mmCIF file of C-alpha atoms in Angstrom:
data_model
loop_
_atom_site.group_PDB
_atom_site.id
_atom_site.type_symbol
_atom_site.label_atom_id
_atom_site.label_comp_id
_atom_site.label_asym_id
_atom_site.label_seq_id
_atom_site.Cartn_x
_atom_site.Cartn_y
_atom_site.Cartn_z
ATOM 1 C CA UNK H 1 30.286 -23.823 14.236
ATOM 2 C CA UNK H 2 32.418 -26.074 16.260
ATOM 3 C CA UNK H 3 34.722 -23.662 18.388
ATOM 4 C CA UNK H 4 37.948 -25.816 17.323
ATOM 5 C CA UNK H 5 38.003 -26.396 13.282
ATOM 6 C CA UNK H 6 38.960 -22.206 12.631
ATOM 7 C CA UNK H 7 41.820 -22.651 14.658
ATOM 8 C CA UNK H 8 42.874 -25.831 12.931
ATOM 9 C CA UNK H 9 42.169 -23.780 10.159
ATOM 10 C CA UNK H 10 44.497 -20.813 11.071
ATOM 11 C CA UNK H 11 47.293 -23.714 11.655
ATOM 12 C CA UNK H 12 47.022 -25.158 8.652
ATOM 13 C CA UNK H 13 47.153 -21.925 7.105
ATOM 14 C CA UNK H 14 50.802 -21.542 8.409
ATOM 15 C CA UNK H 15 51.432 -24.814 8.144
ATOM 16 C CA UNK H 16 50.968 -24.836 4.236
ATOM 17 C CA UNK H 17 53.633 -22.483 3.441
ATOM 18 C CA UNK H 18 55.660 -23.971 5.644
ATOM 19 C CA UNK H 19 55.353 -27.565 4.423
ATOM 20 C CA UNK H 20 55.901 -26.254 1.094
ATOM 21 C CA UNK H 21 59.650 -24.573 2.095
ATOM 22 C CA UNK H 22 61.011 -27.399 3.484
ATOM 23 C CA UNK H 23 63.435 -27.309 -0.211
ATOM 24 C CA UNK H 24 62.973 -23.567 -1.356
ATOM 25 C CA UNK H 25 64.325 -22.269 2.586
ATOM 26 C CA UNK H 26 66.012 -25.381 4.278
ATOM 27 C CA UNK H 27 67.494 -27.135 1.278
ATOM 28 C CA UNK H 28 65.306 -30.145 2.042
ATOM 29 C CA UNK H 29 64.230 -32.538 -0.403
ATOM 30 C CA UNK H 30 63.156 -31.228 -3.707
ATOM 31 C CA UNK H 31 61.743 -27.816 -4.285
ATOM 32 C CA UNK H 32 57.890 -28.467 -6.203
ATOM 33 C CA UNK H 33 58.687 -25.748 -8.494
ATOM 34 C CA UNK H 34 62.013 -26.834 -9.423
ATOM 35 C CA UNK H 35 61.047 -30.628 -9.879
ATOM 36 C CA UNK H 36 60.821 -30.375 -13.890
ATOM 37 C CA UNK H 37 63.158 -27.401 -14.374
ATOM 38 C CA UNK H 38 65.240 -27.720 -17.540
ATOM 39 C CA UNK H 39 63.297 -30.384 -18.252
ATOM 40 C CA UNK H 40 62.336 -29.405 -21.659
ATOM 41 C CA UNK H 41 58.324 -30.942 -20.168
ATOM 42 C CA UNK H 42 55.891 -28.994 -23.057
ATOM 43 C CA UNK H 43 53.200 -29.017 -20.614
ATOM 44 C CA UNK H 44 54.901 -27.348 -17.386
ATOM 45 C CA UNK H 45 55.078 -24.078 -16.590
ATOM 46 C CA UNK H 46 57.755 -21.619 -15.793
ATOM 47 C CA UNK H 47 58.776 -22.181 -12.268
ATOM 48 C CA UNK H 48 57.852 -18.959 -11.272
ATOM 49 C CA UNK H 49 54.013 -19.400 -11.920
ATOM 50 C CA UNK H 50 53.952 -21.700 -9.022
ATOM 51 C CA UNK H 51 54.213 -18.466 -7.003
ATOM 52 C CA UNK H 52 50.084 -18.911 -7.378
ATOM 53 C CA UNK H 53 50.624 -21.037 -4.005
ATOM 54 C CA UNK H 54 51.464 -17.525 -2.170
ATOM 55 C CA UNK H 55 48.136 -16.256 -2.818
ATOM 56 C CA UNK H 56 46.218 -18.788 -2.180
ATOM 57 C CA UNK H 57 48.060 -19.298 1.308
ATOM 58 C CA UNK H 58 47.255 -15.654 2.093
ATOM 59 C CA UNK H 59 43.365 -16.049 0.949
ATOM 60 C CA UNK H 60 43.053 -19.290 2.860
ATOM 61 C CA UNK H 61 44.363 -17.525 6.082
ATOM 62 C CA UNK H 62 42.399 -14.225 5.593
ATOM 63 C CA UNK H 63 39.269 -16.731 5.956
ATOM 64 C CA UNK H 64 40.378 -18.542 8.678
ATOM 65 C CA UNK H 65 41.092 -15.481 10.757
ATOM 66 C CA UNK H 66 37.335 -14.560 9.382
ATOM 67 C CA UNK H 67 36.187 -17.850 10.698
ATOM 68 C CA UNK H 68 37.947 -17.794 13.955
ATOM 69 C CA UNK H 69 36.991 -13.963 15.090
ATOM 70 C CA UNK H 70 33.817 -13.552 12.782
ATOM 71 C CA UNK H 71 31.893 -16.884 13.180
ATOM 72 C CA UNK H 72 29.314 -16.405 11.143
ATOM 73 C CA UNK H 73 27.094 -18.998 10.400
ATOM 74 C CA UNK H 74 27.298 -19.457 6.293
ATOM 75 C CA UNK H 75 30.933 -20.495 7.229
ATOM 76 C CA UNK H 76 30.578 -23.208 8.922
ATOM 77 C CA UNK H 77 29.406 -24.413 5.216
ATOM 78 C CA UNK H 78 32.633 -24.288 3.972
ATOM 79 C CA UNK H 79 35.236 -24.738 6.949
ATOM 80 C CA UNK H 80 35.652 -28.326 6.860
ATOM 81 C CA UNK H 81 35.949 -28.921 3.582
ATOM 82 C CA UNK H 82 38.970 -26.686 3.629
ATOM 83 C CA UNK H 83 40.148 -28.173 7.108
ATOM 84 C CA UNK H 84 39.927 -31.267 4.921
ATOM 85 C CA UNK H 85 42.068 -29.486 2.109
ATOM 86 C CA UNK H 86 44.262 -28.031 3.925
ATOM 87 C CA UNK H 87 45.097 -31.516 5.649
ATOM 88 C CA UNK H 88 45.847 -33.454 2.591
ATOM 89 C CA UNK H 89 48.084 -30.428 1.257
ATOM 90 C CA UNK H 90 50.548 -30.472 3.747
ATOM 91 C CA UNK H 91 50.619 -33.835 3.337
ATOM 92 C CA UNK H 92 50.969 -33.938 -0.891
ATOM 93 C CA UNK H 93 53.747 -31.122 0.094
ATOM 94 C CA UNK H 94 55.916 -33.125 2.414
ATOM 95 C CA UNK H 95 55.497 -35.859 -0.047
ATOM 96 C CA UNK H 96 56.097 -34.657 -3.053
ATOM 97 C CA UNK H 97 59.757 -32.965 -1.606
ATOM 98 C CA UNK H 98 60.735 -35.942 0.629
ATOM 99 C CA UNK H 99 59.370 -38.855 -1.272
ATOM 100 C CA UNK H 100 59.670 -37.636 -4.758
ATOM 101 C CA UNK H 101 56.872 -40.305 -6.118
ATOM 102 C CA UNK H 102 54.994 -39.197 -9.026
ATOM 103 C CA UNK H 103 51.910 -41.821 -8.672
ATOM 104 C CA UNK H 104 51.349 -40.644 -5.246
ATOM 105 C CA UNK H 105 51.804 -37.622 -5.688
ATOM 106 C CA UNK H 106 49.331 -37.735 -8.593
ATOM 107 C CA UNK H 107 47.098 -39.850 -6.566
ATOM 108 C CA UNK H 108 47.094 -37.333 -3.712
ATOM 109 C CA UNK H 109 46.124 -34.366 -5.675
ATOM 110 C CA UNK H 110 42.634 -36.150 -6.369
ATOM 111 C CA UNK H 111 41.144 -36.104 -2.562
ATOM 112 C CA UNK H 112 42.636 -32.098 -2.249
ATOM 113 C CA UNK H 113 40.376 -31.154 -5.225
ATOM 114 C CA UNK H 114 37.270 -32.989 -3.929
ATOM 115 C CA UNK H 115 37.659 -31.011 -0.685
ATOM 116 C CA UNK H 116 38.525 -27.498 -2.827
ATOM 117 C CA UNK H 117 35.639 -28.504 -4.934
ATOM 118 C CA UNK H 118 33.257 -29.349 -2.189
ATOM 119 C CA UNK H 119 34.151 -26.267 -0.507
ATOM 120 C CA UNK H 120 33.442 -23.926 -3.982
ATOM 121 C CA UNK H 121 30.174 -25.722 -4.624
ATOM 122 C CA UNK H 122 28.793 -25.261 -0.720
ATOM 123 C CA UNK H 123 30.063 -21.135 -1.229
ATOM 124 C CA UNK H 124 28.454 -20.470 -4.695
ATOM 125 C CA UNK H 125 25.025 -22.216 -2.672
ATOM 126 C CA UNK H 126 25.024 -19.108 -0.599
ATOM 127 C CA UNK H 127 26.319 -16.409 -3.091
ATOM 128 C CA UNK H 128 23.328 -14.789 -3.454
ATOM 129 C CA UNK H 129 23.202 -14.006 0.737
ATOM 130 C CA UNK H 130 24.971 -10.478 0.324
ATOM 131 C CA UNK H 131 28.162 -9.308 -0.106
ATOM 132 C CA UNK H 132 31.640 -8.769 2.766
ATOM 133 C CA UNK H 133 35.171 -8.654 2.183
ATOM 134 C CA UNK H 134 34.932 -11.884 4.145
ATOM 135 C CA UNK H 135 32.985 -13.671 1.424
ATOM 136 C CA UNK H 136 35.064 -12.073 -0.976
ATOM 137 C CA UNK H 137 37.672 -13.800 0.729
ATOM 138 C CA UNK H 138 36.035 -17.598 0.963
ATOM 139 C CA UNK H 139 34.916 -16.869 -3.024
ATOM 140 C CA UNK H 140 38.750 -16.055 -3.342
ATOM 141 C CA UNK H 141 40.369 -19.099 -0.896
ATOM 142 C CA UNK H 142 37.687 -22.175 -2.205
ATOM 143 C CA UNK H 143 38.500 -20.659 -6.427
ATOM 144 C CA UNK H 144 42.163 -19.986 -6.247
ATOM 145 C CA UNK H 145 42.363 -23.377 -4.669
ATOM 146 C CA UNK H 146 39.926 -24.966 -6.800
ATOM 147 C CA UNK H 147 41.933 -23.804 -10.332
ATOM 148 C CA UNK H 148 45.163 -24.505 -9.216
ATOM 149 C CA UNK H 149 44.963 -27.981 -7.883
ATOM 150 C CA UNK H 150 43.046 -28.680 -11.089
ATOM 151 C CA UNK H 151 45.974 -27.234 -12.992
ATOM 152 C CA UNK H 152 48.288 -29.126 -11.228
ATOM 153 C CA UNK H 153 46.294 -32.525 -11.609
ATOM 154 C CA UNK H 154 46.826 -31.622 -15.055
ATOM 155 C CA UNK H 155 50.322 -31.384 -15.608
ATOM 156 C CA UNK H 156 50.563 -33.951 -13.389
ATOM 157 C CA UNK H 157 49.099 -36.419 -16.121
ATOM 158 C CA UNK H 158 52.389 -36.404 -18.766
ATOM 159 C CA UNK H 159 54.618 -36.875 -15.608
ATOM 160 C CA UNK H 160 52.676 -40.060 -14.572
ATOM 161 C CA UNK H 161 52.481 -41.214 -17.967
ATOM 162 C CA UNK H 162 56.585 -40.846 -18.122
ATOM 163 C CA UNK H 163 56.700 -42.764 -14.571
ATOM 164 C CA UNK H 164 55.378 -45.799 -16.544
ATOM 165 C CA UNK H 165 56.763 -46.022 -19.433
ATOM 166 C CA UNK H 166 60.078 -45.088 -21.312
ATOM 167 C CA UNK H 167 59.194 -41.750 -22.627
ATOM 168 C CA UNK H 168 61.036 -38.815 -21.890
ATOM 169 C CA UNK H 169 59.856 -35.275 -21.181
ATOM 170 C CA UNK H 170 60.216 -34.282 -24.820
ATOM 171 C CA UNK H 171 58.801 -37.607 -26.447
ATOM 172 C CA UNK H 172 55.556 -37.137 -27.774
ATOM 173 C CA UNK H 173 55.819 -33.468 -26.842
ATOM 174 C CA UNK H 174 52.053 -32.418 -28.792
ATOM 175 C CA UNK H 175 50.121 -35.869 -26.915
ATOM 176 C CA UNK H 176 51.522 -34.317 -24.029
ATOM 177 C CA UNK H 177 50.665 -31.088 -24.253
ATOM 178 C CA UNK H 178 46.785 -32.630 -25.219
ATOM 179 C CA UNK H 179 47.052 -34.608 -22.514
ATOM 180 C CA UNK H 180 47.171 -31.599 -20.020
ATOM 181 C CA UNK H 181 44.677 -28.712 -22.109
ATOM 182 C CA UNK H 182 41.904 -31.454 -22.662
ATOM 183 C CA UNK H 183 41.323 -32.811 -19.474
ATOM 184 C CA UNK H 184 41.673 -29.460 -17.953
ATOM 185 C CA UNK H 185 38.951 -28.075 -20.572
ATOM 186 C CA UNK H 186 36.709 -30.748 -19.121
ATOM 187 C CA UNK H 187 37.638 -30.252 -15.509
ATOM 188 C CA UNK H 188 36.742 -26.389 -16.243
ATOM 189 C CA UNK H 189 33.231 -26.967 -18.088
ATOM 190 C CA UNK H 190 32.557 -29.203 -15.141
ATOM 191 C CA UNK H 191 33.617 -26.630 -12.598
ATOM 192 C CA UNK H 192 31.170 -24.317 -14.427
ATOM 193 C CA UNK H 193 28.246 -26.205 -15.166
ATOM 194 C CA UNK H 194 28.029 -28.282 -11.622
ATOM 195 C CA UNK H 195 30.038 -26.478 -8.838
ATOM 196 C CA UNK H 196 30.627 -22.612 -9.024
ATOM 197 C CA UNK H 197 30.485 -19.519 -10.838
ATOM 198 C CA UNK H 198 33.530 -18.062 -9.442
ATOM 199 C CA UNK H 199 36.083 -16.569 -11.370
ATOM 200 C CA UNK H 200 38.790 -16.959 -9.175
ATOM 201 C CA UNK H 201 39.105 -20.576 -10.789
ATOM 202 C CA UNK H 202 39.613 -18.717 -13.598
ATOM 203 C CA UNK H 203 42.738 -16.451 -12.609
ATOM 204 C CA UNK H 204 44.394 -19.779 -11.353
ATOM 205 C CA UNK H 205 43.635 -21.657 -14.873
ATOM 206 C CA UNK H 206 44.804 -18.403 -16.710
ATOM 207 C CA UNK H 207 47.971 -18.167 -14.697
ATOM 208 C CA UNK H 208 48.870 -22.106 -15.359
ATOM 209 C CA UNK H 209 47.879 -21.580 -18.736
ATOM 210 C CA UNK H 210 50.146 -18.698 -19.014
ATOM 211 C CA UNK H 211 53.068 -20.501 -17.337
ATOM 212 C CA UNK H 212 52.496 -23.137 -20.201
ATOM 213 C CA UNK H 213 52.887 -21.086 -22.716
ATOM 214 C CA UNK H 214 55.454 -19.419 -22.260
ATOM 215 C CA UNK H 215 57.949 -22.117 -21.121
ATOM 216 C CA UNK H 216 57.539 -23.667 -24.402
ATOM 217 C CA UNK H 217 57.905 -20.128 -26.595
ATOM 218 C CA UNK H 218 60.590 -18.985 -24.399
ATOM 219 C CA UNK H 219 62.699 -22.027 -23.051
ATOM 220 C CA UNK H 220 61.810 -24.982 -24.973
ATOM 221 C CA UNK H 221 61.111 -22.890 -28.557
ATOM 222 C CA UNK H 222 58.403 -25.347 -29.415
ATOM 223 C CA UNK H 223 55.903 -22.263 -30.317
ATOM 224 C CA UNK H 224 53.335 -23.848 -31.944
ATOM 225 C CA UNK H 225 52.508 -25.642 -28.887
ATOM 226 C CA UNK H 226 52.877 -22.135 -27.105
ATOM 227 C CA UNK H 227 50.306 -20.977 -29.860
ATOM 228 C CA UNK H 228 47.864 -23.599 -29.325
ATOM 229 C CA UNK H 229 48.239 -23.429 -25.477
ATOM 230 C CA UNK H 230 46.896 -19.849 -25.541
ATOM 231 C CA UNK H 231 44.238 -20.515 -28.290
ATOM 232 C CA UNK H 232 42.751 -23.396 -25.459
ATOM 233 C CA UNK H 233 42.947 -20.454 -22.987
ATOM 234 C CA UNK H 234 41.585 -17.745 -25.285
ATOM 235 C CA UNK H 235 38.255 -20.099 -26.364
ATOM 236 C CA UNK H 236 38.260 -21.243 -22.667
ATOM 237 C CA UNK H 237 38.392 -18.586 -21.079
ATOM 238 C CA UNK H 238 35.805 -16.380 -23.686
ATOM 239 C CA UNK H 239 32.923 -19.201 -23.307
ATOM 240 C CA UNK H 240 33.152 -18.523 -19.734
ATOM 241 C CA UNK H 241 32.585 -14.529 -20.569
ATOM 242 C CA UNK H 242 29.824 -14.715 -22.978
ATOM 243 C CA UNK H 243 28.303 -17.952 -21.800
ATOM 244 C CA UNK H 244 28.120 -17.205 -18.315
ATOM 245 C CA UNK H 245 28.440 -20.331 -15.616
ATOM 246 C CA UNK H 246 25.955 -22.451 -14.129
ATOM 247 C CA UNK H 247 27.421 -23.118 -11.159
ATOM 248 C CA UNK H 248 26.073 -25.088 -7.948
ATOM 249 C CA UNK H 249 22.398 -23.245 -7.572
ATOM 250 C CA UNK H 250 21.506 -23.989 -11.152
ATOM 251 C CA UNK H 251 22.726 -26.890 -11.860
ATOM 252 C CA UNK H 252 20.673 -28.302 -8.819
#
């Protein structure tokens, strides 16, 4: 392992959360969770769920002080790909407080889950090589990651839609809501099938899922959509249970 990428590692760990206060601690720009508060958006969650980011900050440094004292060679596997990750999320962070542009920010959530996706699919190759609370770890950092930048490229889709045209956030509210659950069903069967078996995708899904569901039975009283948002979860997350996953080393 090149003696320099866990260190950039360990910096980008801090300088995630840090990217990502700029609005919540300094008042700068606009705060990610806050950007469709009151909204009445069917297919956001409650602010609060984006508290998912804390986690996954604290997995992603637990590896890289793994990776940095450690060094053991399955990790060099995965570093990059989360250097890579962790690169483009400060970035999408900065942007989407300072610049407040939906298409890029959309855009820029695509190249994070390639990397968070690259990085799942080269850990769930070596799964079978024994168990450590670091690998617990990288299975926790590269799925966390993994689920909630696909949840958040799928919320993002009724926002961009919005951007373009002259609909407002509760126009349409059920082709919305659709167009959030079924791409992220399909993002989640191919998850499954082609990249990893980890169920740490699956507590970051759940949790967005969750967030859904109850903004709309609790603060925008549209229940039915609330209802159907945790029948999606409920069928999703049960074909994971009694299905099982395919995941990188099978689907090769």
């Amino acid at each position: 392992m090149q003696r320099h990428r866990p260190l950039i590692l360990i910096l980008l760990a801090l300088l995630q959360p840090l990217s990502g206060a700029l609005a919540p601690l300094l008042d700068i720009g606009t705060s990610i969770g806050n950007a469709t508060r009151d909204s009445g958006a069917p297919e956001q969650p409650l602010p609060v769920f984006f508290s998912i980011w804390s986690l996954i900050f604290l997995a992603y440094f637990g590896f890289a002080l793994f990776a940095t004292f450690r060094r053991e060679p399955w990790m060099e596997r995965i570093v990059m790909p989360l250097v890579i990750a962790g690169m483009l999320n400060v970035v999408w962070m900065l942007s989407a407080q300072l610049i407040v542009s939906q298409p890029l920010d959309f855009l820029l959530l695509f190249p994070i889950a390639a990397a968070a996706w690259v990085s799942a699919w080269r850990f769930d190759r070596m799964r079978g090589m024994g168990g450590s609370i670091a690998k617990l770890t990288a299975d926790m950092t590269t799925g966390l990651l993994s689920g909630w930048i696909t949840v958040a490229a799928a919320i993002s889709i009724p926002l961009t839609v919005r951007h373009f045209t002259s609909l407002g956030p509760t126009d349409q509210p059920w082709l919305m809501l659709w167009a959030t659950l079924v791409p992220a069903a399909l993002a989640t069967w191919a998850y499954t099938r082609f990249i990893s078996r980890s169920l740490w995708f699956y507590v970051a899904l759940g949790w967005g899922l969750l967030g859904i569901l109850l903004n709309n039975w609790t603060i925008t009283d549209m229940n039915w959509l609330a209802i159907m948002t945790g029948v999606v979860g409920v069928i999703v997350l049960s074909l994971r249970l009694t299905r099982g996953a395919h995941g990188a080393v099978q689907a090769a």
